[in-house]
mmCIF file of C-alpha atoms in Angstrom:
data_model
loop_
_atom_site.group_PDB
_atom_site.id
_atom_site.type_symbol
_atom_site.label_atom_id
_atom_site.label_comp_id
_atom_site.label_asym_id
_atom_site.label_seq_id
_atom_site.Cartn_x
_atom_site.Cartn_y
_atom_site.Cartn_z
ATOM 1 C CA MET A 1 18.418 -11.565 -4.548
ATOM 2 C CA ASN A 2 15.202 -10.225 -6.049
ATOM 3 C CA LEU A 3 12.939 -8.956 -3.286
ATOM 4 C CA LEU A 4 9.874 -10.682 -4.831
ATOM 5 C CA GLU A 5 11.667 -14.036 -4.537
ATOM 6 C CA TYR A 6 12.950 -13.220 -1.079
ATOM 7 C CA GLN A 7 9.440 -12.693 0.311
ATOM 8 C CA LYS A 8 8.161 -16.069 -0.779
ATOM 9 C CA ASN A 9 7.570 -18.256 2.336
ATOM 10 C CA LEU A 10 8.586 -15.211 4.364
ATOM 11 C CA GLU A 11 7.236 -16.764 7.584
ATOM 12 C CA LYS A 12 9.807 -19.567 7.311
ATOM 13 C CA ARG A 13 12.769 -17.397 6.313
ATOM 14 C CA GLU A 14 15.493 -16.652 8.810
ATOM 15 C CA ILE A 15 16.077 -12.921 8.337
ATOM 16 C CA LYS A 16 19.612 -11.755 8.909
ATOM 17 C CA PRO A 17 20.387 -8.966 11.431
ATOM 18 C CA ILE A 18 21.216 -6.300 8.870
ATOM 19 C CA ASN A 19 20.464 -6.126 5.134
ATOM 20 C CA LEU A 20 20.569 -3.747 2.149
ATOM 21 C CA ILE A 21 17.621 -3.114 -0.159
ATOM 22 C CA GLN A 22 18.313 -1.404 -3.483
ATOM 23 C CA VAL A 23 15.008 0.065 -4.647
ATOM 24 C CA GLU A 24 14.113 0.419 -8.241
ATOM 25 C CA ASP A 25 10.354 0.217 -7.703
ATOM 26 C CA GLU A 26 8.683 1.723 -4.579
ATOM 27 C CA TYR A 27 5.624 -0.481 -4.919
ATOM 28 C CA ILE A 28 7.696 -3.656 -4.541
ATOM 29 C CA LEU A 29 9.233 -2.258 -1.341
ATOM 30 C CA LYS A 30 5.896 -1.118 0.037
ATOM 31 C CA ASN A 31 4.349 -4.556 -0.689
ATOM 32 C CA PHE A 32 7.251 -6.249 1.101
ATOM 33 C CA MET A 33 6.872 -4.051 4.153
ATOM 34 C CA GLU A 34 3.143 -4.833 4.324
ATOM 35 C CA LYS A 35 3.773 -8.548 4.199
ATOM 36 C CA LEU A 36 6.536 -8.332 6.796
ATOM 37 C CA SER A 37 4.278 -6.317 9.121
ATOM 38 C CA SER A 38 2.156 -9.480 9.645
ATOM 39 C CA LEU A 39 5.156 -11.175 11.193
ATOM 40 C CA TYR A 40 7.201 -8.297 12.667
ATOM 41 C CA GLN A 41 6.637 -4.968 14.343
ATOM 42 C CA VAL A 42 7.705 -2.628 11.521
ATOM 43 C CA LYS A 43 9.324 0.712 12.213
ATOM 44 C CA ILE A 44 10.615 3.311 9.745
ATOM 45 C CA LEU A 45 13.587 5.596 10.328
ATOM 46 C CA TRP A 46 15.198 8.154 8.035
ATOM 47 C CA GLY A 47 18.909 8.086 7.318
ATOM 48 C CA ASP A 48 19.147 11.830 6.863
ATOM 49 C CA GLU A 49 17.685 12.409 10.381
ATOM 50 C CA ILE A 50 20.142 10.216 12.308
ATOM 51 C CA ASN A 51 23.939 9.972 12.284
ATOM 52 C CA LYS A 52 26.556 7.519 13.616
ATOM 53 C CA LYS A 53 26.295 8.874 17.184
ATOM 54 C CA GLU A 54 22.507 8.666 17.231
ATOM 55 C CA ILE A 55 22.028 5.339 15.462
ATOM 56 C CA LEU A 56 22.239 3.121 18.536
ATOM 57 C CA THR A 57 19.697 5.243 20.461
ATOM 58 C CA ALA A 58 17.367 5.370 17.464
ATOM 59 C CA LEU A 59 17.493 1.628 16.808
ATOM 60 C CA SER A 60 17.191 0.520 20.397
ATOM 61 C CA GLU A 61 14.379 2.907 21.306
ATOM 62 C CA GLY A 62 11.413 0.943 22.657
ATOM 63 C CA GLU A 63 13.444 -2.286 22.865
ATOM 64 C CA ILE A 64 12.766 -2.660 26.559
ATOM 65 C CA PHE A 65 9.053 -2.872 25.866
ATOM 66 C CA GLN A 66 9.436 -4.947 22.747
ATOM 67 C CA ARG A 67 6.995 -7.819 22.164
ATOM 68 C CA GLY A 68 7.884 -10.214 19.364
ATOM 69 C CA LYS A 69 10.288 -9.435 16.541
ATOM 70 C CA ARG A 70 11.012 -6.033 15.063
ATOM 71 C CA ALA A 71 11.924 -5.003 11.486
ATOM 72 C CA ILE A 72 13.448 -1.560 11.158
ATOM 73 C CA PHE A 73 13.600 0.101 7.704
ATOM 74 C CA ILE A 74 16.052 2.958 7.336
ATOM 75 C CA LYS A 75 14.995 4.995 4.304
ATOM 76 C CA LYS A 76 17.435 7.350 2.632
ATOM 77 C CA GLY A 77 20.038 4.882 3.738
ATOM 78 C CA GLU A 78 22.785 6.558 1.697
ATOM 79 C CA SER A 79 22.788 9.485 4.159
ATOM 80 C CA LEU A 80 23.322 7.171 7.115
ATOM 81 C CA LEU A 81 26.073 5.197 5.425
ATOM 82 C CA LYS A 82 27.982 8.417 4.623
ATOM 83 C CA SER A 83 28.010 9.348 8.325
ATOM 84 C CA ALA A 84 28.799 5.803 9.448
ATOM 85 C CA LYS A 85 31.429 4.706 6.937
ATOM 86 C CA ASP A 86 32.563 1.896 9.230
ATOM 87 C CA GLY A 87 30.229 -0.994 8.285
ATOM 88 C CA ALA A 88 31.608 -3.102 11.124
ATOM 89 C CA TYR A 89 30.171 -0.592 13.611
ATOM 90 C CA LEU A 90 26.669 -0.972 12.148
ATOM 91 C CA VAL A 91 26.995 -4.746 12.152
ATOM 92 C CA SER A 92 27.984 -4.775 15.821
ATOM 93 C CA ILE A 93 24.907 -2.706 16.678
ATOM 94 C CA ALA A 94 22.606 -4.957 14.678
ATOM 95 C CA LYS A 95 23.905 -8.065 16.445
ATOM 96 C CA ARG A 96 23.332 -6.446 19.851
ATOM 97 C CA LEU A 97 19.641 -5.870 19.125
ATOM 98 C CA LYS A 98 18.040 -9.226 19.777
ATOM 99 C CA GLY A 99 14.934 -10.055 17.809
ATOM 100 C CA THR A 100 15.533 -7.108 15.449
ATOM 101 C CA ALA A 101 16.190 -7.121 11.693
ATOM 102 C CA ILE A 102 17.480 -3.945 10.020
ATOM 103 C CA PHE A 103 16.888 -3.091 6.354
ATOM 104 C CA ILE A 104 18.903 -0.138 4.973
ATOM 105 C CA VAL A 105 17.017 1.183 1.943
ATOM 106 C CA LEU A 106 19.100 2.580 -0.940
ATOM 107 C CA THR A 107 17.912 4.319 -4.093
ATOM 108 C CA GLU A 108 21.355 4.661 -5.716
ATOM 109 C CA LYS A 109 22.389 1.968 -8.142
ATOM 110 C CA LEU A 110 25.407 0.153 -6.730
ATOM 111 C CA ARG A 111 28.010 -1.583 -8.868
ATOM 112 C CA LYS A 112 29.501 -4.924 -7.920
ATOM 113 C CA ASP A 113 32.889 -3.352 -7.159
ATOM 114 C CA GLN A 114 31.242 -0.901 -4.729
ATOM 115 C CA LEU A 115 29.706 -3.759 -2.824
ATOM 116 C CA GLN A 116 33.207 -5.077 -2.135
ATOM 117 C CA LYS A 117 34.110 -1.865 -0.305
ATOM 118 C CA GLU A 118 33.117 -0.464 3.092
ATOM 119 C CA PRO A 119 30.564 -0.050 4.553
ATOM 120 C CA TYR A 120 28.797 -2.488 2.190
ATOM 121 C CA LYS A 121 31.379 -5.261 2.518
ATOM 122 C CA SER A 122 30.978 -5.601 6.304
ATOM 123 C CA ILE A 123 27.154 -5.405 6.125
ATOM 124 C CA LEU A 124 26.915 -8.051 3.432
ATOM 125 C CA SER A 125 29.234 -10.360 5.355
ATOM 126 C CA VAL A 126 26.325 -10.989 7.719
ATOM 127 C CA GLY A 127 23.339 -9.825 5.668
ATOM 128 C CA ASP A 128 21.600 -10.006 2.298
ATOM 129 C CA PHE A 129 21.646 -7.693 -0.718
ATOM 130 C CA LEU A 130 18.044 -7.408 -1.957
ATOM 131 C CA GLU A 131 16.836 -5.710 -5.155
ATOM 132 C CA ALA A 132 13.330 -4.265 -5.504
ATOM 133 C CA LYS A 133 13.248 -4.477 -9.293
ATOM 134 C CA VAL A 134 10.369 -3.681 -11.613
ATOM 135 C CA PRO A 135 8.889 -7.079 -12.606
ATOM 136 C CA ASP A 136 8.451 -8.030 -16.211
ATOM 137 C CA LYS A 137 4.985 -7.712 -17.776
ATOM 138 C CA LYS A 138 4.213 -11.411 -17.389
ATOM 139 C CA LYS A 139 4.919 -11.192 -13.655
ATOM 140 C CA ILE A 140 2.855 -8.038 -13.227
ATOM 141 C CA ARG A 141 -0.080 -9.728 -14.969
ATOM 142 C CA GLU A 142 0.218 -12.671 -12.581
ATOM 143 C CA LEU A 143 0.375 -10.354 -9.529
ATOM 144 C CA VAL A 144 -2.756 -8.478 -10.571
ATOM 145 C CA LYS A 145 -4.694 -11.591 -11.458
ATOM 146 C CA ASN A 146 -3.804 -13.237 -8.144
ATOM 147 C CA ARG A 147 -4.997 -10.170 -6.240
ATOM 148 C CA PHE A 148 -8.455 -10.571 -7.829
ATOM 149 C CA LEU A 149 -8.521 -14.298 -7.169
ATOM 150 C CA LYS A 150 -7.522 -13.735 -3.531
ATOM 151 C CA GLU A 151 -10.603 -11.463 -3.198
ATOM 152 C CA GLY A 152 -12.844 -14.166 -4.758
ATOM 153 C CA ILE A 153 -13.263 -12.230 -7.973
ATOM 154 C CA ASN A 154 -12.938 -13.725 -11.461
ATOM 155 C CA VAL A 155 -11.561 -11.248 -13.982
ATOM 156 C CA GLU A 156 -11.946 -11.789 -17.704
ATOM 157 C CA ASP A 157 -8.727 -12.092 -19.685
ATOM 158 C CA GLN A 158 -9.778 -9.254 -21.977
ATOM 159 C CA ALA A 159 -10.580 -7.073 -18.996
ATOM 160 C CA LEU A 160 -7.198 -7.864 -17.367
ATOM 161 C CA ASP A 161 -5.224 -7.143 -20.514
ATOM 162 C CA TYR A 162 -7.132 -3.904 -21.104
ATOM 163 C CA LEU A 163 -6.441 -2.748 -17.545
ATOM 164 C CA LEU A 164 -2.683 -3.508 -17.816
ATOM 165 C CA GLU A 165 -2.375 -1.661 -21.122
ATOM 166 C CA ALA A 166 -4.404 1.308 -19.883
ATOM 167 C CA THR A 167 -2.146 1.775 -16.884
ATOM 168 C CA SER A 168 1.071 1.006 -18.874
ATOM 169 C CA TYR A 169 1.795 -1.746 -16.326
ATOM 170 C CA ASN A 170 2.570 0.874 -13.705
ATOM 171 C CA LEU A 171 2.345 -0.904 -10.341
ATOM 172 C CA MET A 172 1.385 2.093 -8.214
ATOM 173 C CA GLU A 173 -1.385 3.096 -10.656
ATOM 174 C CA LEU A 174 -2.525 -0.524 -10.919
ATOM 175 C CA ARG A 175 -2.823 -0.825 -7.147
ATOM 176 C CA SER A 176 -5.239 2.143 -7.040
ATOM 177 C CA GLU A 177 -7.329 0.884 -9.982
ATOM 178 C CA VAL A 178 -7.459 -2.687 -8.672
ATOM 179 C CA ASP A 179 -8.665 -1.426 -5.265
ATOM 180 C CA LYS A 180 -11.568 0.253 -7.013
ATOM 181 C CA LEU A 181 -12.406 -2.776 -9.111
ATOM 182 C CA VAL A 182 -12.262 -5.040 -6.048
ATOM 183 C CA LEU A 183 -14.781 -2.868 -4.256
ATOM 184 C CA TYR A 184 -17.033 -2.799 -7.282
ATOM 185 C CA GLY A 185 -16.834 -6.500 -8.168
ATOM 186 C CA LYS A 186 -16.880 -8.144 -4.734
ATOM 187 C CA ASP A 187 -20.622 -8.637 -4.634
ATOM 188 C CA LYS A 188 -21.028 -10.150 -8.136
ATOM 189 C CA GLY A 189 -17.698 -11.992 -8.013
ATOM 190 C CA LYS A 190 -16.497 -11.032 -11.444
ATOM 191 C CA ILE A 191 -15.022 -8.134 -13.442
ATOM 192 C CA SER A 192 -15.784 -7.686 -17.143
ATOM 193 C CA LEU A 193 -14.153 -5.604 -19.855
ATOM 194 C CA GLU A 194 -17.097 -3.196 -19.628
ATOM 195 C CA ASP A 195 -16.489 -2.745 -15.874
ATOM 196 C CA VAL A 196 -12.848 -1.828 -16.488
ATOM 197 C CA LYS A 197 -13.739 0.600 -19.201
ATOM 198 C CA LEU A 198 -16.432 2.191 -17.070
ATOM 199 C CA LEU A 199 -14.467 2.550 -13.818
ATOM 200 C CA CYS A 200 -10.853 2.971 -14.913
ATOM 201 C CA VAL A 201 -10.565 4.021 -18.518
ATOM 202 C CA SER A 202 -13.566 5.652 -20.156
ATOM 203 C CA ASN A 203 -13.284 8.782 -18.040
ATOM 204 C CA PRO A 204 -9.774 9.228 -16.702
ATOM 205 C CA GLU A 205 -10.783 12.332 -14.739
ATOM 206 C CA TYR A 206 -13.814 11.085 -12.772
ATOM 207 C CA ASN A 207 -15.584 7.821 -11.855
ATOM 208 C CA ILE A 208 -18.228 6.890 -9.312
ATOM 209 C CA PHE A 209 -15.620 6.394 -6.539
ATOM 210 C CA ASP A 210 -14.330 9.966 -7.155
ATOM 211 C CA PHE A 211 -17.919 11.196 -6.792
ATOM 212 C CA LEU A 212 -18.495 9.277 -3.556
ATOM 213 C CA ASP A 213 -15.217 10.431 -2.105
ATOM 214 C CA ALA A 214 -15.975 14.068 -2.966
ATOM 215 C CA PHE A 215 -19.571 13.876 -1.716
ATOM 216 C CA PHE A 216 -18.704 12.375 1.688
ATOM 217 C CA ASN A 217 -15.780 14.787 2.079
ATOM 218 C CA LYS A 218 -18.262 17.640 1.446
ATOM 219 C CA ASP A 219 -16.273 18.894 -1.506
ATOM 220 C CA LEU A 220 -19.064 20.612 -3.413
ATOM 221 C CA ASP A 221 -17.123 21.631 -6.560
ATOM 222 C CA ARG A 222 -15.659 18.160 -7.112
ATOM 223 C CA SER A 223 -18.965 16.502 -6.275
ATOM 224 C CA LEU A 224 -20.814 18.455 -8.989
ATOM 225 C CA SER A 225 -18.035 17.982 -11.581
ATOM 226 C CA SER A 226 -17.843 14.249 -11.009
ATOM 227 C CA LEU A 227 -21.640 13.849 -10.922
ATOM 228 C CA ASP A 228 -21.885 15.655 -14.272
ATOM 229 C CA ALA A 229 -19.217 13.334 -15.688
ATOM 230 C CA LEU A 230 -21.131 10.245 -14.456
ATOM 231 C CA TYR A 231 -24.342 11.449 -16.161
ATOM 232 C CA ARG A 232 -22.452 12.044 -19.426
ATOM 233 C CA MET A 233 -21.003 8.505 -19.127
ATOM 234 C CA GLY A 234 -24.597 7.129 -18.985
ATOM 235 C CA ILE A 235 -24.636 6.069 -15.324
ATOM 236 C CA LEU A 236 -28.268 5.886 -14.220
ATOM 237 C CA PRO A 237 -29.274 8.309 -11.382
ATOM 238 C CA LEU A 238 -30.907 5.424 -9.471
ATOM 239 C CA GLN A 239 -27.629 3.518 -9.491
ATOM 240 C CA ILE A 240 -25.860 6.514 -8.012
ATOM 241 C CA GLN A 241 -28.588 6.958 -5.461
ATOM 242 C CA ALA A 242 -28.343 3.275 -4.453
ATOM 243 C CA VAL A 243 -24.591 3.501 -3.788
ATOM 244 C CA LEU A 244 -25.047 6.764 -1.921
ATOM 245 C CA GLY A 245 -27.653 5.140 0.289
ATOM 246 C CA SER A 246 -25.409 2.169 0.998
ATOM 247 C CA TYR A 247 -22.491 4.421 1.983
ATOM 248 C CA ALA A 248 -24.750 6.599 4.153
ATOM 249 C CA LEU A 249 -26.161 3.635 6.068
ATOM 250 C CA LYS A 250 -22.705 2.273 6.785
ATOM 251 C CA LEU A 251 -21.510 5.707 7.862
ATOM 252 C CA CYS A 252 -24.455 5.994 10.234
ATOM 253 C CA VAL A 253 -23.402 2.777 11.960
ATOM 254 C CA LEU A 254 -19.777 3.899 12.150
ATOM 255 C CA LEU A 255 -20.750 7.153 13.806
ATOM 256 C CA GLU A 256 -22.035 5.010 16.677
ATOM 257 C CA ASP A 257 -19.062 2.658 16.743
ATOM 258 C CA SER A 258 -15.968 2.849 14.531
ATOM 259 C CA THR A 259 -14.009 -0.078 15.958
ATOM 260 C CA ASP A 260 -12.311 -2.620 13.727
ATOM 261 C CA LYS A 261 -14.998 -5.149 14.678
ATOM 262 C CA THR A 262 -17.719 -2.854 13.284
ATOM 263 C CA PHE A 263 -15.775 -2.261 10.087
ATOM 264 C CA SER A 264 -15.497 -6.021 9.649
ATOM 265 C CA GLU A 265 -19.194 -6.611 10.316
ATOM 266 C CA LEU A 266 -20.084 -4.011 7.692
ATOM 267 C CA GLY A 267 -17.808 -5.729 5.161
ATOM 268 C CA ILE A 268 -15.368 -2.817 5.058
ATOM 269 C CA THR A 269 -12.071 -4.715 5.176
ATOM 270 C CA ASN A 270 -10.254 -3.239 2.227
ATOM 271 C CA PRO A 271 -7.655 -0.740 3.577
ATOM 272 C CA PHE A 272 -8.399 1.735 0.788
ATOM 273 C CA LEU A 273 -12.122 1.873 1.599
ATOM 274 C CA LYS A 274 -11.549 1.696 5.367
ATOM 275 C CA ASN A 275 -9.333 4.782 5.336
ATOM 276 C CA ASN A 276 -11.899 6.657 3.277
ATOM 277 C CA PHE A 277 -14.684 5.905 5.772
ATOM 278 C CA LYS A 278 -12.513 7.005 8.677
ATOM 279 C CA ARG A 279 -12.231 10.422 6.970
ATOM 280 C CA TYR A 280 -15.976 10.546 6.315
ATOM 281 C CA VAL A 281 -16.735 9.910 9.970
ATOM 282 C CA GLU A 282 -14.928 13.143 10.814
ATOM 283 C CA LYS A 283 -17.008 15.102 8.308
ATOM 284 C CA PHE A 284 -20.514 14.096 9.495
ATOM 285 C CA ASN A 285 -22.507 14.078 12.733
ATOM 286 C CA LYS A 286 -25.482 11.837 13.520
ATOM 287 C CA LYS A 287 -28.077 14.480 12.720
ATOM 288 C CA ASP A 288 -26.554 15.191 9.278
ATOM 289 C CA ILE A 289 -26.316 11.530 8.270
ATOM 290 C CA LYS A 290 -29.853 10.718 9.416
ATOM 291 C CA THR A 291 -31.186 13.676 7.393
ATOM 292 C CA LEU A 292 -29.240 12.435 4.372
ATOM 293 C CA ILE A 293 -30.633 8.939 4.720
ATOM 294 C CA ASN A 294 -34.227 10.205 5.012
ATOM 295 C CA ARG A 295 -33.839 12.349 1.932
ATOM 296 C CA LEU A 296 -32.250 9.534 -0.078
#
């Protein structure tokens, strides 16, 4: 089954005790893990770091303190399956772990005849075979558009098409660019073709988010290079100063209290931006940030 189809109505799906995921696209896997984390406690293990003798200990670790359901992803699953050729043994372990679903992640392309052999045969007798395939262009367009709509942002068709072509429909690259556009367009509620060209395309090396990240990370060389690029792109100095001031004020508040509640009250809910501000907090003290605000 395609992993994108599998995760529809995920909250209602009865997940089997042990499953195989064949990964063609890492973004699809990452997206699935994020969705599952809202329903399960997600844990990641590495197949090349555990063997047949260690698998039970690794999987059951923390089970006694478990609250709610767990989903354990075993990356580099090929390594584990080579050391535990007996699929029935893995199935027996999976069934013993109550409230736990195991996903063995594979990067090697498996043929149908291979799936009829051990250890795959035993695993699939009680589990699902899921494929994290690269979606077609129509599906990718739909995914990106829905992300904007979910954030309350209307994106022009021309802008969306331009963004998709500029990133060659690469999902990992699109995720990064869409995060930037969401931050930029949230206040005005729309994204135009000019916005996409300005932030994502017209200068592939630097944009205003690169400048802000460099500035608040105290990276002098990158700050100057990106600032120079912004001026050459025609960004007005007062616009740059306004965004700098906004970031500085939020950072000043976070230096007093950096709890999730404060992030939420400041409107910093996007994971991309939230992680950036957590790094900035470590770079500044209260005196520095107040001096910066006064000078701005």
